[in-house]
Coordinates of C-alpha atoms in Angstrom, one line a residue:
M40 CA 164.4 146.4 124.0
N41 CA 167.5 146.1 121.9
K42 CA 168.6 148.9 119.6
P43 CA 166.9 148.3 116.2
L44 CA 169.1 146.7 113.4
M45 CA 169.9 149.3 110.8
Y46 CA 170.9 148.9 107.1
I47 CA 172.2 152.3 106.0
A48 CA 174.6 153.9 103.6
T49 CA 178.1 153.5 104.8
I50 CA 181.4 155.2 103.8
A51 CA 182.4 152.0 102.1
A52 CA 179.3 151.8 100.1
L53 CA 179.4 155.5 99.1
A54 CA 183.0 155.1 98.0
L55 CA 181.6 152.8 95.3
T56 CA 178.5 154.7 94.3
V57 CA 177.1 158.2 94.1
F58 CA 173.8 159.2 95.7
A59 CA 173.0 160.8 92.4
P60 CA 170.5 163.4 91.3
S61 CA 167.6 162.1 89.3
G62 CA 167.7 162.7 85.5
F63 CA 164.2 163.2 84.2
A64 CA 162.9 165.1 81.2
A65 CA 160.7 168.1 82.2
D66 CA 158.0 166.9 79.8
D67 CA 157.6 163.3 81.0
S68 CA 154.0 163.9 81.9
K69 CA 153.2 163.8 78.2
A70 CA 154.0 160.1 78.0
A71 CA 150.3 159.3 78.2
S72 CA 148.3 159.9 75.1
G73 CA 145.0 159.1 73.4
D74 CA 141.8 158.5 75.4
G75 CA 143.5 156.1 77.7
H76 CA 140.7 153.5 77.5
S77 CA 142.8 150.8 75.7
I78 CA 146.2 151.8 77.0
P79 CA 147.4 150.1 80.2
K80 CA 147.5 152.5 83.2
A81 CA 150.6 153.1 85.3
A82 CA 151.6 155.1 88.3
V83 CA 154.9 156.1 89.9
I84 CA 155.2 155.6 93.7
T85 CA 158.2 157.3 95.2
M86 CA 160.0 155.2 97.8
G87 CA 161.7 158.1 99.5
D88 CA 163.0 161.4 98.2
R89 CA 166.2 163.4 98.6
D90 CA 165.4 164.7 102.1
H91 CA 163.1 162.0 103.5
N92 CA 164.2 158.5 102.6
M93 CA 164.7 156.3 105.7
V94 CA 163.2 152.8 105.5
G95 CA 161.0 152.4 108.6
I96 CA 160.3 156.1 109.0
H97 CA 159.6 157.6 105.5
L98 CA 159.2 154.2 103.7
T99 CA 156.9 152.0 105.6
T100 CA 154.4 149.2 105.4
Y101 CA 151.7 151.6 106.7
A102 CA 152.2 153.9 103.7
L103 CA 152.1 151.0 101.2
E104 CA 148.8 149.8 102.8
Q105 CA 147.3 153.3 102.8
M106 CA 148.1 153.8 99.1
L107 CA 146.7 150.5 98.0
P108 CA 143.0 151.4 97.8
K109 CA 143.9 154.6 95.9
L110 CA 146.0 152.6 93.4
E111 CA 143.2 150.0 93.0
E112 CA 140.8 152.9 92.2
E113 CA 143.2 154.5 89.7
L114 CA 144.7 151.4 88.0
G115 CA 142.1 148.6 88.6
T116 CA 143.0 145.2 90.1
D117 CA 143.0 142.9 87.0
G118 CA 146.8 142.8 86.7
S119 CA 147.1 145.2 83.7
G120 CA 148.1 148.2 85.8
V121 CA 151.7 149.0 86.4
V122 CA 153.1 150.2 89.7
V123 CA 156.6 151.7 89.5
L124 CA 158.3 151.8 92.9
R125 CA 160.9 154.5 92.3
F126 CA 163.6 154.1 95.0
T127 CA 165.6 157.0 96.4
S128 CA 166.8 155.8 99.8
G129 CA 170.0 155.5 101.8
G130 CA 168.6 152.6 103.8
G131 CA 167.1 152.4 107.3
Y132 CA 165.7 149.9 109.8
G133 CA 165.9 146.2 109.0
V134 CA 162.7 145.3 111.0
E135 CA 160.7 147.1 108.3
V136 CA 162.1 145.2 105.3
D137 CA 160.2 141.9 106.0
R138 CA 156.9 143.8 106.5
M139 CA 157.3 145.8 103.4
V140 CA 158.3 142.8 101.3
E141 CA 155.2 140.9 102.6
T142 CA 152.9 143.8 101.7
I143 CA 154.4 144.0 98.2
E144 CA 154.3 140.2 97.7
T145 CA 150.7 139.6 99.0
Q146 CA 148.9 142.8 98.4
Y147 CA 150.5 144.5 95.4
K148 CA 151.8 141.7 93.1
P149 CA 148.4 139.9 92.8
K150 CA 146.8 143.1 91.5
F151 CA 149.5 145.0 89.6
R152 CA 152.6 144.5 87.6
V153 CA 155.1 145.8 90.1
V154 CA 158.6 147.0 89.0
S155 CA 161.4 148.9 90.7
W156 CA 163.1 151.9 89.2
I157 CA 166.3 152.6 91.0
D158 CA 167.8 156.0 91.5
S159 CA 169.5 155.0 94.7
A160 CA 168.6 151.9 96.8
I161 CA 171.1 151.4 99.5
S162 CA 171.0 148.7 102.2
A163 CA 167.4 148.3 103.6
A164 CA 166.0 149.9 100.4
A165 CA 167.8 147.4 98.2
M166 CA 166.7 144.6 100.5
T167 CA 163.1 145.7 100.1
S168 CA 163.4 146.1 96.3
H169 CA 164.9 142.6 96.0
C170 CA 161.5 140.9 96.1
V171 CA 160.5 142.6 92.8
E172 CA 161.2 140.6 89.7
E173 CA 161.7 143.5 87.4
I174 CA 164.4 146.1 88.4
Y175 CA 165.3 149.1 86.2
F176 CA 168.0 151.7 86.8
T177 CA 168.4 155.3 86.0
T178 CA 171.8 156.1 84.4
Q179 CA 173.3 157.1 87.8
G180 CA 171.3 154.5 89.8
N181 CA 173.0 152.4 92.5
Y182 CA 171.9 149.4 94.5
G183 CA 173.5 147.9 97.7
S184 CA 175.5 147.4 99.9
C185 CA 173.4 145.7 102.6
T186 CA 175.5 145.3 105.7
G187 CA 173.6 145.4 109.0
Y188 CA 174.6 147.5 111.9
R189 CA 173.4 147.8 115.5
G190 CA 174.2 150.7 117.8
A191 CA 177.3 152.7 117.1
M192 CA 178.0 151.2 113.7
D193 CA 178.8 147.7 115.0
A194 CA 178.4 145.3 112.1
V195 CA 176.1 142.3 113.0
K196 CA 177.9 139.0 113.3
G197 CA 177.4 135.5 114.6
V198 CA 173.9 134.1 114.8
E199 CA 172.3 137.4 114.1
L200 CA 174.2 137.7 110.8
E201 CA 173.3 134.1 109.8
I202 CA 169.6 134.9 110.4
A203 CA 169.9 138.0 108.2
L204 CA 171.6 136.0 105.4
Q205 CA 168.8 133.4 105.6
R206 CA 166.1 136.1 105.5
M207 CA 167.6 137.6 102.4
E208 CA 167.8 134.1 100.7
K209 CA 164.0 133.9 101.1
I210 CA 163.5 137.4 99.7
S211 CA 165.9 136.7 96.8
A212 CA 163.7 133.7 95.9
K213 CA 160.6 135.9 95.8
G214 CA 162.3 138.2 93.2
G215 CA 163.9 135.3 91.4
Y216 CA 167.5 136.3 92.1
D217 CA 170.5 134.1 92.7
T218 CA 171.1 134.1 96.5
R219 CA 174.8 134.7 96.0
I220 CA 174.1 138.3 94.7
M221 CA 172.5 139.5 98.0
R222 CA 175.0 137.5 100.0
S223 CA 177.8 139.6 98.4
M224 CA 175.9 142.7 99.3
Q225 CA 175.7 141.7 102.9
I226 CA 179.2 140.4 103.6
L227 CA 182.7 140.4 102.0
A228 CA 181.9 137.7 99.5
P229 CA 183.5 137.6 96.0
L230 CA 181.2 137.0 93.1
S231 CA 181.6 136.1 89.4
A232 CA 179.2 135.2 86.7
T233 CA 179.0 133.5 83.3
R234 CA 176.4 134.1 80.6
R235 CA 174.5 130.9 79.6
A236 CA 173.4 130.2 76.1
D237 CA 169.8 131.2 76.9
G238 CA 171.0 134.7 78.1
S239 CA 170.6 134.0 81.8
F240 CA 173.6 134.0 84.2
E241 CA 175.3 131.4 86.4
Y242 CA 176.8 132.9 89.5
Y243 CA 179.8 131.7 91.5
Q244 CA 180.9 132.8 95.0
D245 CA 184.5 133.4 93.9
T246 CA 186.3 135.6 91.3
K247 CA 187.7 132.8 89.1
S248 CA 184.9 130.4 88.1
G249 CA 182.9 133.0 86.1
E250 CA 183.8 134.9 83.0
I251 CA 182.8 138.2 84.6
V252 CA 184.0 139.4 88.0
V253 CA 180.9 140.9 89.6
N254 CA 182.5 141.6 93.0
P255 CA 186.2 141.4 93.8
E256 CA 187.7 140.0 97.0
E257 CA 187.4 142.1 100.2
R258 CA 184.5 144.2 98.9
V259 CA 180.8 144.4 99.6
L260 CA 178.8 144.4 96.3
C261 CA 177.1 147.6 95.2
F262 CA 175.7 147.7 91.6
N263 CA 175.6 150.7 89.4
A264 CA 173.5 150.9 86.2
E265 CA 176.2 149.4 84.0
S266 CA 177.4 146.6 86.3
A267 CA 173.8 145.6 87.0
K268 CA 172.9 145.5 83.3
Q269 CA 176.1 143.6 82.4
V270 CA 175.0 140.5 84.4
G271 CA 171.2 140.8 83.7
F272 CA 170.3 142.0 87.2
S273 CA 168.9 145.2 85.7
K274 CA 166.3 144.9 83.0
G275 CA 167.4 148.1 81.5
T276 CA 168.3 151.8 82.0
A277 CA 165.8 154.6 81.7
D278 CA 166.0 158.3 82.6
S279 CA 162.5 159.3 81.5
L280 CA 159.0 157.9 81.6
S281 CA 159.1 157.5 77.8
E282 CA 162.3 155.4 78.0
L283 CA 160.9 153.4 80.9
T284 CA 157.7 152.8 78.9
T285 CA 159.7 151.3 76.1
K286 CA 161.8 149.2 78.4
L287 CA 158.7 147.8 80.0
G288 CA 157.6 146.6 76.5
F289 CA 154.9 149.2 75.7
K290 CA 154.5 151.7 73.0
E291 CA 152.3 153.7 75.4
L292 CA 151.2 153.8 79.0
N293 CA 148.6 156.0 80.5
W294 CA 150.6 157.5 83.4
V295 CA 147.7 158.5 85.7
G296 CA 147.7 161.7 87.8
K297 CA 148.2 165.4 87.5
Q298 CA 151.3 167.4 86.7
E299 CA 152.6 169.2 89.8
K300 CA 155.3 171.8 90.1
G301 CA 158.7 170.4 90.7
V302 CA 157.7 166.8 89.9
S303 CA 158.8 165.2 86.7
W304 CA 155.9 162.7 86.3
P305 CA 152.2 162.8 86.7
V306 CA 151.3 162.6 90.4
S307 CA 148.6 160.0 91.1
K308 CA 146.2 160.2 94.1
A309 CA 148.2 157.5 95.8
E310 CA 151.5 159.3 95.2
K311 CA 150.0 162.7 96.3
W312 CA 149.0 161.0 99.6
N313 CA 152.5 159.5 99.8
M314 CA 154.3 162.8 99.3
D315 CA 152.1 164.7 101.8
W316 CA 152.4 161.9 104.4
R317 CA 156.2 161.8 104.1
K318 CA 156.3 165.6 104.7
R319 CA 154.0 165.2 107.8
V320 CA 156.2 162.4 109.1
A321 CA 159.4 164.5 108.6
D322 CA 157.8 167.4 110.5
A323 CA 156.5 165.0 113.2
E324 CA 159.9 163.4 113.6
T325 CA 161.5 166.6 114.7
D326 CA 158.5 167.5 117.0
F327 CA 158.4 164.0 118.5
R328 CA 162.1 164.2 119.6
T329 CA 161.4 167.6 121.2
L330 CA 158.4 166.2 123.0
L331 CA 160.3 163.2 124.2
A332 CA 163.0 165.5 125.7
K333 CA 160.2 167.4 127.5
I334 CA 157.9 164.8 128.9
D335 CA 160.0 163.5 131.9
M336 CA 160.8 167.0 133.0
Q337 CA 157.1 168.0 132.7
V338 CA 155.9 165.0 134.7
A339 CA 158.5 165.7 137.4
A340 CA 157.5 169.4 137.5
A341 CA 153.8 168.5 137.9
T342 CA 154.7 166.0 140.7
A343 CA 156.8 168.6 142.6
A344 CA 154.4 171.6 142.1
A345 CA 152.3 173.0 144.9
R346 CA 148.7 171.8 144.8
A347 CA 147.4 175.2 143.7
D348 CA 149.8 175.3 140.7
R349 CA 149.6 171.6 139.8
P350 CA 146.7 171.8 137.2
K351 CA 148.8 174.1 135.0
F352 CA 151.8 171.7 135.1
V353 CA 149.6 168.6 134.6
G354 CA 147.9 170.3 131.7
L355 CA 151.2 171.0 129.9
A356 CA 152.4 167.4 130.5
R357 CA 149.1 165.8 129.2
E358 CA 149.2 168.0 126.1
T359 CA 152.7 166.7 125.4
L360 CA 151.5 163.2 125.9
R361 CA 148.6 163.7 123.5
K362 CA 150.9 165.1 120.8
M363 CA 153.2 162.2 121.1
K364 CA 150.3 159.8 120.7
R365 CA 149.1 161.6 117.6
H366 CA 152.6 161.2 116.0
V367 CA 152.7 157.5 116.9
D368 CA 149.2 157.0 115.5
N369 CA 150.3 158.7 112.2
N370 CA 153.5 156.5 112.1
P371 CA 153.6 153.6 114.5
N372 CA 157.3 153.1 113.9
F373 CA 158.1 156.2 115.9
S374 CA 157.5 154.1 119.0
Y375 CA 160.2 151.6 117.8
F376 CA 162.9 154.0 116.5
E377 CA 162.4 157.1 118.5
F378 CA 161.1 155.7 121.8
N379 CA 162.7 152.2 121.8
R380 CA 159.3 150.5 122.6
T381 CA 156.8 148.5 120.5
P382 CA 153.6 150.4 119.7
E383 CA 151.8 148.2 122.3
E384 CA 154.4 149.2 124.9
F385 CA 154.1 152.8 124.0
N386 CA 150.3 152.7 124.5
E387 CA 150.8 151.1 127.9
W388 CA 153.3 153.7 128.8
Y389 CA 151.0 156.4 127.6
K390 CA 148.0 155.1 129.7
K391 CA 150.2 154.7 132.8
T392 CA 151.7 158.2 132.5
D393 CA 148.4 159.8 131.8
K394 CA 146.8 158.1 134.8
Q395 CA 149.8 159.2 136.9
L396 CA 149.1 162.8 135.9
R397 CA 145.4 162.7 136.4
D398 CA 145.9 161.2 139.9
L399 CA 147.9 164.3 140.8
L400 CA 144.8 166.3 140.6
K401 CA 142.8 164.2 143.0

């Protein structure tokens, strides 16, 4: 299996942007008022946090699917509820982008008004957000670049690059964005724009045709709050729930959930599950790597042990196997990104290794 394609923060991207701290007022939970019956409901779903933010590991299709029933319960499914995907991510694995986009497109959008709120969306995170029609920034928000790498920071090229460009053209269409924007985020492609009479923008893949230079020559595009707003990519800038409520066109929104220590917005049931799951994944990630380093040695030790001592060694190896499987069950992507196998291949390896160990006891 080839090494997975990654879209992550690079030195070049970070030279243009700052992975900035969030700026939220401490009393944002007070944004909801009244009895809430006639006020549309809304929930913030964090797509990553400062410590755990890799697409494919901490931001996954699995998590979106698990949160969906909870959001349906809290917001309803008639389209009046607002789901705010609040991105704080330095990128991750490209294979997860299509799956997350499909989930947002087919399972979230038909039931909710879905918007993105960008604190930092780099590479795979920006590519995922790009299917969302409404994108808002925090003051220090940043979005892009989206260059793909495989292995030891080898930028993708040739047929693989062309496929990636075509994939993002399709995702751009889902969000209603000119395909030239994402193309300039993926490769060294200049970009300029001109504001039309109706307020929309015409984009050009050069620096001379448009009135505004969006991306100069020999750069990969990365928006900040101001540059995104200047060309209409961002719908507005908001650093608090009250500001975001206004930008969304409401006087009030009923932000569902409970206030929790250290969190600047009400935490819904879906978001509480999300935060807890991300913490479990982070803990499991470290443990899985430790187990992976042990298992081959433990199997070898069990195989070489004297028959009288073998049950002890077999027991240790099988316990390691069971722990590895529990981690993969909790986050199937571990099998891809930590073990270099598909989940199906992991399960086959698990069964084969477990049988091998049990046969040593015969």
